[in-house]
Tab-separated table of C-alpha atoms and ligand atoms in Angstrom:
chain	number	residue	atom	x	y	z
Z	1074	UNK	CA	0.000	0.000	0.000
Z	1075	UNK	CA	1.444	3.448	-1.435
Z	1076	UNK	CA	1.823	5.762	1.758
Z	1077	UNK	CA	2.072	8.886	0.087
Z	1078	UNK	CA	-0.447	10.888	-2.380
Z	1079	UNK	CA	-3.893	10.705	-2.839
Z	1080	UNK	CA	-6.177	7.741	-1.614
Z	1081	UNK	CA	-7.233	5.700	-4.265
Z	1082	UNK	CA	-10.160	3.490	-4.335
Z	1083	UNK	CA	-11.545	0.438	-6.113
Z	1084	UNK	CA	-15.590	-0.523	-5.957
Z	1085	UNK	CA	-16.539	-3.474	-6.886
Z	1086	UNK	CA	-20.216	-3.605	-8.362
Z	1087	UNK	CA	-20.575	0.093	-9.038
Z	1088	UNK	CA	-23.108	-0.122	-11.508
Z	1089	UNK	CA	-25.823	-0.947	-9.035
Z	1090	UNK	CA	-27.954	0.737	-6.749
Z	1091	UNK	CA	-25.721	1.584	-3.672
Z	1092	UNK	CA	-22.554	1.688	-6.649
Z	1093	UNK	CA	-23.666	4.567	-8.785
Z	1094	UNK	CA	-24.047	6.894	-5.593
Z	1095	UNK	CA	-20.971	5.676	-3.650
Z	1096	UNK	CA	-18.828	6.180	-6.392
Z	1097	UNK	CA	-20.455	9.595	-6.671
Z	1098	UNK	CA	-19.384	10.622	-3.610
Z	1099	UNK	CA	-15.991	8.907	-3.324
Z	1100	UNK	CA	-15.264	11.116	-6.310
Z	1101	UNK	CA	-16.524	14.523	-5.041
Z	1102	UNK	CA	-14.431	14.098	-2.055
Z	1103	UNK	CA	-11.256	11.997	-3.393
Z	1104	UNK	CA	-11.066	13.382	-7.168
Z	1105	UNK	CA	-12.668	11.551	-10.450
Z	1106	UNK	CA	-9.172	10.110	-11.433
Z	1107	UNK	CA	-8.653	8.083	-8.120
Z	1108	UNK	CA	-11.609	6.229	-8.115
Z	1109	UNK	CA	-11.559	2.929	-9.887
Z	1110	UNK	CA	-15.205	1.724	-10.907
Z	1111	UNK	CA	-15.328	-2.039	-11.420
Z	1112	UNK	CA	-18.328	-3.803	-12.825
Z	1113	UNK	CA	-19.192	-7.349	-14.452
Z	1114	UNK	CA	-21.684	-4.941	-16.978
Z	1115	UNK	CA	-20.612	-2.689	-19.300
Z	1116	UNK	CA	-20.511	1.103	-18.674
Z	1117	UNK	CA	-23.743	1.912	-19.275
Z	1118	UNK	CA	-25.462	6.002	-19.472
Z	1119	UNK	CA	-24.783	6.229	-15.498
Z	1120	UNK	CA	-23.651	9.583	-15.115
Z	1121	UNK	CA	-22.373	9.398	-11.417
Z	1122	UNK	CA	-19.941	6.750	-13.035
Z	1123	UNK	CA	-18.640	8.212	-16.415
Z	1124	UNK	CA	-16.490	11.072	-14.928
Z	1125	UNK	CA	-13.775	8.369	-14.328
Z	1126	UNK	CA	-11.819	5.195	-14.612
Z	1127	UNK	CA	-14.010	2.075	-15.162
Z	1128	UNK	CA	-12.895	-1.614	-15.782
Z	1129	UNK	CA	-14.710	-4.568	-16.619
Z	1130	UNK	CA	-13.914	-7.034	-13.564
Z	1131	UNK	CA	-15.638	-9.864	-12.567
Z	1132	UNK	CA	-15.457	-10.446	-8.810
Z	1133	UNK	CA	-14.445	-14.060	-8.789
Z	1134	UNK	CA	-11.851	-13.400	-11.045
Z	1135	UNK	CA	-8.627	-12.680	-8.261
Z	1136	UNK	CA	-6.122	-12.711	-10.957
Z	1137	UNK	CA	-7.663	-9.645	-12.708
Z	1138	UNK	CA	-8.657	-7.865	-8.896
Z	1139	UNK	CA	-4.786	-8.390	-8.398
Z	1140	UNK	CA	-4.101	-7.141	-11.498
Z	1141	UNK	CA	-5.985	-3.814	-11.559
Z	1142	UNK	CA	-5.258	-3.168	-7.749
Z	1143	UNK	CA	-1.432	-2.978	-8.678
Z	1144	UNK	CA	-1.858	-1.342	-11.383
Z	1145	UNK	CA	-3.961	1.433	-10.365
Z	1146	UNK	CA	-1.749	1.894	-7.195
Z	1147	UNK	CA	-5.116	0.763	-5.210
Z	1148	UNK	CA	-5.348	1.217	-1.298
Z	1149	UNK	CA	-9.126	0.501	-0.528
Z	1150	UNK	CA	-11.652	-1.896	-1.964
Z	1151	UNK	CA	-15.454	-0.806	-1.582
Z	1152	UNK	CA	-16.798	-4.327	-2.490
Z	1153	UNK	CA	-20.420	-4.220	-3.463
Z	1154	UNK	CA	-20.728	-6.719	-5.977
Z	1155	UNK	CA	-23.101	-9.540	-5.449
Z	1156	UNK	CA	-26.314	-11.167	-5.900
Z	1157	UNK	CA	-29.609	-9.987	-4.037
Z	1158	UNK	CA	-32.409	-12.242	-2.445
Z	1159	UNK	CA	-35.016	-12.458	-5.024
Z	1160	UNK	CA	-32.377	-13.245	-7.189
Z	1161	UNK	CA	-30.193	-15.651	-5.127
Z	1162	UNK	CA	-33.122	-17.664	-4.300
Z	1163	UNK	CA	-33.719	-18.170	-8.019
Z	1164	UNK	CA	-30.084	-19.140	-8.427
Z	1165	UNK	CA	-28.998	-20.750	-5.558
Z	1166	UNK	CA	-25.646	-21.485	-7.047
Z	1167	UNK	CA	-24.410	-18.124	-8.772
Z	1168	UNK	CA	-25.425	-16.326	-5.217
Z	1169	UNK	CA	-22.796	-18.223	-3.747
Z	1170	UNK	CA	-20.400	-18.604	-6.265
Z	1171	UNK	CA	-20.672	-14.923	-6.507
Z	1172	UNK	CA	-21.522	-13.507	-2.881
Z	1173	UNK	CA	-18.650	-15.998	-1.359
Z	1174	UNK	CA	-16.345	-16.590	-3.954
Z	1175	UNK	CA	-16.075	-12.522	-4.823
Z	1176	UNK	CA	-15.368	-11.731	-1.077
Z	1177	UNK	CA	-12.728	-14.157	-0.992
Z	1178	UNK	CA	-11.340	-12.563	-4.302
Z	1179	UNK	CA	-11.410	-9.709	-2.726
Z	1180	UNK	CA	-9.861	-10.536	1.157
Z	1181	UNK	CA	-6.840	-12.537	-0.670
Z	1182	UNK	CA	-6.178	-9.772	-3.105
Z	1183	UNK	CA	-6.575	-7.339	0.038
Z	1184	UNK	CA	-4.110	-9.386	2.145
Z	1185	UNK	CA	-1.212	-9.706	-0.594
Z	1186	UNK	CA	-1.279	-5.779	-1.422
Z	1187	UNK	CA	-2.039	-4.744	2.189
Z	1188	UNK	CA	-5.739	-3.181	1.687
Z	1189	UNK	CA	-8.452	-1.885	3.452
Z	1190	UNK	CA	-12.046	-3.569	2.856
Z	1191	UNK	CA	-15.412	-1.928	2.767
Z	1192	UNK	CA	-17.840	-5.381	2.175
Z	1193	UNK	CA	-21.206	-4.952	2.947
Z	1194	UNK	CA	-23.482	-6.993	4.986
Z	1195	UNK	CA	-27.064	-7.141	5.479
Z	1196	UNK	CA	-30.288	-7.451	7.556
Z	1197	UNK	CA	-30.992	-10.757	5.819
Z	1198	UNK	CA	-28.581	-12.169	8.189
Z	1199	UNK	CA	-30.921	-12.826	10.464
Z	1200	UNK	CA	-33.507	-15.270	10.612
Z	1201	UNK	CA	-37.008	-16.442	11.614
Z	1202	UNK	CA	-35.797	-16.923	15.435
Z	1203	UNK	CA	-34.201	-13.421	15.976
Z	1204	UNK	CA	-35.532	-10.730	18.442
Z	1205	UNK	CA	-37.863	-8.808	15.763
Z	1206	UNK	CA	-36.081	-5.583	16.671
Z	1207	UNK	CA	-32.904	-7.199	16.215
Z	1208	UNK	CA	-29.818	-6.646	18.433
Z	1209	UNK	CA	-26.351	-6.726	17.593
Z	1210	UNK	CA	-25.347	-9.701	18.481
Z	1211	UNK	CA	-27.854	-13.040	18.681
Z	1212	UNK	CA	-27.543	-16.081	16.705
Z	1213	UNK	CA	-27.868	-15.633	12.868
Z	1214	UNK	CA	-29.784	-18.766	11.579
Z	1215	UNK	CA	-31.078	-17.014	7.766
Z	1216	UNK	CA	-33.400	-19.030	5.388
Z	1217	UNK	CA	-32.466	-17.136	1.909
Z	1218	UNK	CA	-29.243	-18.242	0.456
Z	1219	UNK	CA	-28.769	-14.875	0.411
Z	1220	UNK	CA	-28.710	-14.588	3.688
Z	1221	UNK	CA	-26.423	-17.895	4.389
Z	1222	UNK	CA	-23.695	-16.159	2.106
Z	1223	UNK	CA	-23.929	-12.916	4.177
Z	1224	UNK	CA	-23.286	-14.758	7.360
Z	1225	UNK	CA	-20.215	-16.555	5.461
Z	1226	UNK	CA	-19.186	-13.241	4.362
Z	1227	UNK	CA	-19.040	-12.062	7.849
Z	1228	UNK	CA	-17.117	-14.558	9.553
Z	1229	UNK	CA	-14.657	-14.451	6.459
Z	1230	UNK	CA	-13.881	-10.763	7.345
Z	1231	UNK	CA	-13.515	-11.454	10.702
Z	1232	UNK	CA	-11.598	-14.513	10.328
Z	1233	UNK	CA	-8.825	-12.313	8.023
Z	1234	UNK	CA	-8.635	-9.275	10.625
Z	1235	UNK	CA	-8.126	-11.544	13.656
Z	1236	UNK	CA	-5.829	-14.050	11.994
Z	1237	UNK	CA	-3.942	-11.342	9.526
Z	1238	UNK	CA	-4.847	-7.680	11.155
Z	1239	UNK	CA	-6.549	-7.150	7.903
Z	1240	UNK	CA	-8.581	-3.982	8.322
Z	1241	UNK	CA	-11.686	-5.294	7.097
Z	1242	UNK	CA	-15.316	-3.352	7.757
Z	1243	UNK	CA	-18.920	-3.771	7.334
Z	1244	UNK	CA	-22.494	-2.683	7.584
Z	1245	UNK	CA	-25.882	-4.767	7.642
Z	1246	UNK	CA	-27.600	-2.657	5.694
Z	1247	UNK	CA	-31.432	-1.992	5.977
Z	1248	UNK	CA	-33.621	-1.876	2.620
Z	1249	UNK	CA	-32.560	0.847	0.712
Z	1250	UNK	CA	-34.350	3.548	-1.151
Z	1251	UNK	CA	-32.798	5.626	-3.947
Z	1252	UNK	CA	-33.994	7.237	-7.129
Z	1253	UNK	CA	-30.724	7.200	-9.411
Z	1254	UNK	CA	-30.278	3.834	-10.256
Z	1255	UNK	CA	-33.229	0.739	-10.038
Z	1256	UNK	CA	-32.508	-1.673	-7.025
Z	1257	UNK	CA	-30.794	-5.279	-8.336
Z	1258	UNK	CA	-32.840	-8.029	-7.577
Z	1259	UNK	CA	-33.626	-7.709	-3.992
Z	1260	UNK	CA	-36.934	-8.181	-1.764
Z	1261	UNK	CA	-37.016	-4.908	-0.505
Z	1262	UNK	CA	-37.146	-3.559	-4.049
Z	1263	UNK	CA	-40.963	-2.687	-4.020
Z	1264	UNK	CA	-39.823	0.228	-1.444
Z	1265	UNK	CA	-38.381	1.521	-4.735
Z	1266	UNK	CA	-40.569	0.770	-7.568
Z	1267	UNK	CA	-43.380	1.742	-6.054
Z	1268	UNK	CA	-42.372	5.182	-6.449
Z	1269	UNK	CA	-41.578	4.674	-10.145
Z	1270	UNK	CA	-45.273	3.199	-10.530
Z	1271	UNK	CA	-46.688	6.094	-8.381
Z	1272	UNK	CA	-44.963	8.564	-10.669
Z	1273	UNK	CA	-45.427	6.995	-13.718
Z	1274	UNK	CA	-48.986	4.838	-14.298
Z	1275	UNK	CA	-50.345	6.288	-10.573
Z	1276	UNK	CA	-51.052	2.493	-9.401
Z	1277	UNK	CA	-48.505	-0.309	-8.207
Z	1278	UNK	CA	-48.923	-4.311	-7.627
Z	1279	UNK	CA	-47.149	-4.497	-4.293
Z	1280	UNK	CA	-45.221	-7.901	-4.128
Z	1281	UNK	CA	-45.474	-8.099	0.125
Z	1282	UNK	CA	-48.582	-7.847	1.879
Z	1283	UNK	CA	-49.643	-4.316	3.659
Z	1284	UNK	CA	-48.834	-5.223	7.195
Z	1285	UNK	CA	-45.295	-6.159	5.558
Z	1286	UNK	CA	-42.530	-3.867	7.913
Z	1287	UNK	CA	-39.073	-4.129	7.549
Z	1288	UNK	CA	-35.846	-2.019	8.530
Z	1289	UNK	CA	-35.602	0.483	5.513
Z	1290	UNK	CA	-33.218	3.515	5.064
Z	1291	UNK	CA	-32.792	6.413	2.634
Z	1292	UNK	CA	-29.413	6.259	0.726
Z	1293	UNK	CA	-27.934	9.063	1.337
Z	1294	UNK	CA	-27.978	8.022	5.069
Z	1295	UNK	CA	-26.583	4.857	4.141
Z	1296	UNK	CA	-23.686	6.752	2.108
Z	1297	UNK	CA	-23.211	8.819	5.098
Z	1298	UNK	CA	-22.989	5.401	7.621
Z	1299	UNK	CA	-20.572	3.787	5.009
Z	1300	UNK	CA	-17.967	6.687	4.556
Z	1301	UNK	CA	-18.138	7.507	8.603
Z	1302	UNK	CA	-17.459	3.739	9.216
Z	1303	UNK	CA	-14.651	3.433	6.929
Z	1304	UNK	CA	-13.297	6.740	8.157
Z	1305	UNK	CA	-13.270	5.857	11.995
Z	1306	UNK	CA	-10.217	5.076	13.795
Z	1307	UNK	CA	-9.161	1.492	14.030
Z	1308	UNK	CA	-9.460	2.055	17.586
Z	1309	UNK	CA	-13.531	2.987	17.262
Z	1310	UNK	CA	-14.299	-0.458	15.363
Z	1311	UNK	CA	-15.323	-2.902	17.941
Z	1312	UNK	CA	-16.020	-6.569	17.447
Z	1313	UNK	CA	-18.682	-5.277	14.998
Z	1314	UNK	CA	-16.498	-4.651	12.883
Z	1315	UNK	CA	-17.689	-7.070	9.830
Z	1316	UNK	CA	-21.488	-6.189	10.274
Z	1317	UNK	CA	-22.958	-3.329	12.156
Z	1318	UNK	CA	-26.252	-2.863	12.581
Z	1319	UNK	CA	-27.531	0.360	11.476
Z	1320	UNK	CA	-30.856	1.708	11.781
Z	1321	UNK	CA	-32.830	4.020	9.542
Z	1322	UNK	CA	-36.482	3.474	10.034
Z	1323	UNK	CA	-39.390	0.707	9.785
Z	1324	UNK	CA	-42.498	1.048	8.124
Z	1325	UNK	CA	-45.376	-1.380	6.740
Z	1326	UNK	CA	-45.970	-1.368	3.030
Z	1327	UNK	CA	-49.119	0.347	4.195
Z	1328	UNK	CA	-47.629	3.068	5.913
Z	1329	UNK	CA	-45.780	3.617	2.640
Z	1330	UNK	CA	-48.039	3.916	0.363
Z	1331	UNK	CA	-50.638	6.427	2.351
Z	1332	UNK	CA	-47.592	8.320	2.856
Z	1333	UNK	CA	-46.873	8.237	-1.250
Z	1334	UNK	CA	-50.569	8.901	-1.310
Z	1335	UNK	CA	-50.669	12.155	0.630
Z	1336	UNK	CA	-48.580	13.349	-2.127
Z	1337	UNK	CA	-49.128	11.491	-5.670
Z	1338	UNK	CA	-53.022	12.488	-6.818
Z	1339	UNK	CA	-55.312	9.231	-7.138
Z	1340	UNK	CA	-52.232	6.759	-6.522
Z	1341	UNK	CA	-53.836	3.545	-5.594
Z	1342	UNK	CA	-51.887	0.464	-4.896
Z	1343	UNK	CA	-53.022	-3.503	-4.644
Z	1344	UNK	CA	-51.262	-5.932	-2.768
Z	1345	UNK	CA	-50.246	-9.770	-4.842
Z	1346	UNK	CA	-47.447	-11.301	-1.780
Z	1347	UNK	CA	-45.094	-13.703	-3.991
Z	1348	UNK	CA	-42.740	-15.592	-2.407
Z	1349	UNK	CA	-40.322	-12.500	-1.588
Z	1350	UNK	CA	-43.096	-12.147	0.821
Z	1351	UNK	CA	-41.663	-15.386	2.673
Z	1352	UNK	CA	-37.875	-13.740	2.755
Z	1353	UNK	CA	-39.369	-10.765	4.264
Z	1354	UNK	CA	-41.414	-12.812	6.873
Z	1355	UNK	CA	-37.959	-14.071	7.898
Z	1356	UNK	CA	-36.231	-11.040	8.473
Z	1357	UNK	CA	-36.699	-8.753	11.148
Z	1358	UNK	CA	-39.130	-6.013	11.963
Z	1359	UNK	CA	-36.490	-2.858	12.848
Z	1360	UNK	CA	-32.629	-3.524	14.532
Z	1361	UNK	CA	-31.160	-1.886	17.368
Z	1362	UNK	CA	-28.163	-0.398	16.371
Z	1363	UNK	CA	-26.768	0.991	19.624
Z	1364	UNK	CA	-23.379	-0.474	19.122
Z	1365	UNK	CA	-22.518	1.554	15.979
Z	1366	UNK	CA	-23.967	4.953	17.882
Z	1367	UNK	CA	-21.307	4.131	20.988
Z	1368	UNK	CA	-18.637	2.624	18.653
Z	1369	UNK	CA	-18.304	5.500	15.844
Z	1370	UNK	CA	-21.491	7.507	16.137
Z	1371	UNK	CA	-23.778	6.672	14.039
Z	1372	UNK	CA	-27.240	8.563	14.139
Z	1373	UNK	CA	-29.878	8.247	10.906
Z	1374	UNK	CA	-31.249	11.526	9.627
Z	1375	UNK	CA	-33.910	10.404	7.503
Z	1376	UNK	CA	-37.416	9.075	8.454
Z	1377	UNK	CA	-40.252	8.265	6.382
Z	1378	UNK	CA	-41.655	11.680	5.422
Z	1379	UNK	CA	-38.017	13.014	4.246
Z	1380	UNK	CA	-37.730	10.384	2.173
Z	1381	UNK	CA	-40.830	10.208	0.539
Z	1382	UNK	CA	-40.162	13.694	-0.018
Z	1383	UNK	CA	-36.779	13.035	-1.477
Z	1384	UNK	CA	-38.007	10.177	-3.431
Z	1385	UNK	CA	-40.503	12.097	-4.828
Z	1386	UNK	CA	-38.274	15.187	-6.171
Z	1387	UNK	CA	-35.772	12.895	-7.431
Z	1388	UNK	CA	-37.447	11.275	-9.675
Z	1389	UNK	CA	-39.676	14.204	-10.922
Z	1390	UNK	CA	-36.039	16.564	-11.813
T	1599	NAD	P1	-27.101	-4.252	-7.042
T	1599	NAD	O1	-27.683	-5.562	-7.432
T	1599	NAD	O2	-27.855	-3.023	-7.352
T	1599	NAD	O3	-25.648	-4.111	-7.683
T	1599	NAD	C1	-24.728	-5.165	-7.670
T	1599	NAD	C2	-23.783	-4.981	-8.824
T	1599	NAD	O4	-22.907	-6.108	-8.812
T	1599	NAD	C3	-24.463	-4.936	-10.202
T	1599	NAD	O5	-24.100	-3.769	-10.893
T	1599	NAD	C4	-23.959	-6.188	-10.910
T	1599	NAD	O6	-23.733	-5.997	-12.290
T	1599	NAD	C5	-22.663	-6.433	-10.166
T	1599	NAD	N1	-22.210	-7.822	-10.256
T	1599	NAD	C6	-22.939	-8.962	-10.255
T	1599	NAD	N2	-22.144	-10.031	-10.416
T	1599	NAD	C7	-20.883	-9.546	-10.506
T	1599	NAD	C8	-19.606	-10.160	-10.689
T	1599	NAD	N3	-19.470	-11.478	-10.835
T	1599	NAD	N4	-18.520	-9.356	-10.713
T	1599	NAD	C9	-18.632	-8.017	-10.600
T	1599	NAD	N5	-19.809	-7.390	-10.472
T	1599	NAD	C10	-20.918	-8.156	-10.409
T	1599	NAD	O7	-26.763	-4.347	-5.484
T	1599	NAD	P2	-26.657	-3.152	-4.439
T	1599	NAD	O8	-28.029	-2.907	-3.937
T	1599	NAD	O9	-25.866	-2.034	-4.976
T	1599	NAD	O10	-25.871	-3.903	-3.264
T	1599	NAD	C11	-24.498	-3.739	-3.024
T	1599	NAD	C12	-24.114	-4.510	-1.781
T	1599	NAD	O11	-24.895	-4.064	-0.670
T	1599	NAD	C13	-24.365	-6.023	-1.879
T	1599	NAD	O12	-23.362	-6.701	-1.154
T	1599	NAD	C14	-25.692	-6.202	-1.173
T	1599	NAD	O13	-25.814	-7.495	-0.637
T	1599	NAD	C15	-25.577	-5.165	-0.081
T	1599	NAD	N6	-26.890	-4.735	0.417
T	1599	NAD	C16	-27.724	-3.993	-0.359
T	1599	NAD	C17	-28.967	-3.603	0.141
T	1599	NAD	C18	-29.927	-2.785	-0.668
T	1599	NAD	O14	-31.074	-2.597	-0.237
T	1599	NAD	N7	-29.525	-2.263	-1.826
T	1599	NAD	C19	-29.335	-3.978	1.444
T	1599	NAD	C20	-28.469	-4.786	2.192
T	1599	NAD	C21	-27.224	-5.133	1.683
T	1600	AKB	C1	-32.531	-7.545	-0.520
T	1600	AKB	O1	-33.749	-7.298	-0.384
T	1600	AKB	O2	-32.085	-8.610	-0.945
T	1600	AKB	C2	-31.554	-6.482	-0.077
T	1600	AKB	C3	-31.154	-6.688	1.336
T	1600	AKB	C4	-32.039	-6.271	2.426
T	1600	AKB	O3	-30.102	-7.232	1.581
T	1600	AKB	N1	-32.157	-5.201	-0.285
């Protein structure tokens, strides 16, 4: 790892939702030219991605990750790429081969050029037994692939800072809601379509059921949580470390849309559960994220009327 200079910065998967606005950012405050945007896709129209570097790189290929880490003098790895639960249940396989086999692309590439990890975790760690506001630490027994991967994940991090000091760090992120880029095969993804619907045919088919409520959070407070974690001294990160909880809010699918409703003129919205309905069952309600507030100070700004709000502007610019 180069000492001196600016910090430069790979992403892995920065063509997707949390991608296109993380790479955003990481170039407003680091400069366009040191942040490295990796996908498996091809560059598409994304604007917050264009202004820079970009490489084709698939995650499971370590020979490549090596390859492009040397040669763009990389220091820190923001690893995003993966498969969602909608999808991953679909293709059992390719979640793993991709979820597990891309982190541990990513943790041996970090340990032979002496990186620092950003890989993400999520609230689909959890499962069916957990507290439904669910604490910190409890046991994680998931029933999405997804979620088994995400666990697996975890413990890899760990496994690589307490047997190599690697400086690995993570969040379990809640549901998240943004406007610039769709969300990527996930179950929480009607919190973001139905705003598309709303805006553009005034009605949406909601794929959970209205008493549905799950931890959610607005992206721009997930941004903030990501850059504030990876930005905390070593000294801050707790046994956490690999998979913080963070809180944003928790709404039903209900409160949602009569919150849309308020706002969006003769929106109506019907409710057809699929089976995503059963991976949201499993997951908990809200999460109690008091260890990240003592540990580095993390506090959500957003809550359901903001982001409606936000939602709502964004996508009528
Ligand atoms: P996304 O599906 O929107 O984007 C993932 C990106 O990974 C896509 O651009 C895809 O092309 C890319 N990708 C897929 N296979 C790849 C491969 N083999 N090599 C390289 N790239 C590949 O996902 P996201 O919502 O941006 O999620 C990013 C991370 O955050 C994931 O680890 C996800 O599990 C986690 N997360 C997301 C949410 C959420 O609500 N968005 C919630 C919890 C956790
Ligand atoms: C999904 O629904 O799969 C993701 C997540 C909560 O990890 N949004």
């Amino acid at each position: 790892m180069s000492v001196s200079g600016p910090k430069k910065i790979m992403v892995t998967g920065a063509l997707g939702q949390i991608g296109t606005e993380l790479v955003e950012k990481l170039r407003k405050i680091y400069g366009n030219e040191n942040i490295l945007a990796t996908d498996v896709r091809k560059l598409d129209d994304n604007p917050g991605v264009q202004n820079g570097p970009f490489e084709i790189l698939s995650v499971v290929d370590s020979d490549s990750m090596d390859k492009l880490v040397k040669e763009y003098d990389i220091q820190e790895i923001y690893h995003l790429a993966a498969i969602l639960s909608a999808t991953g249940e679909k293709k059992p396989e390719l979640c793993k081969k991709i979820n597990i086999g891309g982190t541990i692309s990513v943790l041996e590439t970090a340990l032979n050029n002496n990186l620092k990890i950003f890989a993400p975790s999520s609230i689909a760690v959890f499962g069916p037994d957990a507290p439904k506001n669910a604490p910190q630490v409890t046991p994680l027994n998931p029933t999405t692939v997804y979620g088994q991967t995400k666990v697996i994940g975890e413990n890899l991090a760990n496994e690589y800072w307490q047997k190599h000091g690697l400086d690995t760090r993570g969040l379990r992120y809640p549901g998240l809601i943004s406007w610039k880029s769709p969300a990527g095969g996930g179950t929480t993804d009607y919190a973001v379509e139905i705003f598309h619907a709303a805006l553009e045919k005034g009605h949406y088919d909601c794929f959970v059921g209205p008493e549905t409520r799950l931890p959610m959070m607005y992206i721009d407070d997930a941004i903030r949580a990501t850059l504030e974690l990876m930005n905390s001294p070593v000294d801050n990160i707790g046994d956490s470390r690999a998979g913080y909880n963070i809180s944003g809010i928790s709404f039903t699918a209900q409160q949602l849309v009569d919150t849309i409703s308020e706002r969006v003129d003769g929106f109506t919205c019907t409710f057809t559960p699929d089976k995503r309905q059963l991976y949201a069952d499993s997951w908990p309600d809200s999460i109690d994220d008091s260890q990240a507030k003592d540990d580095w100070g993390w506090e959500a700004q957003y809550n359901l009327e903001n982001i409606v709000d936000s939602m709502i502007e964004g996508l009528s610019d």
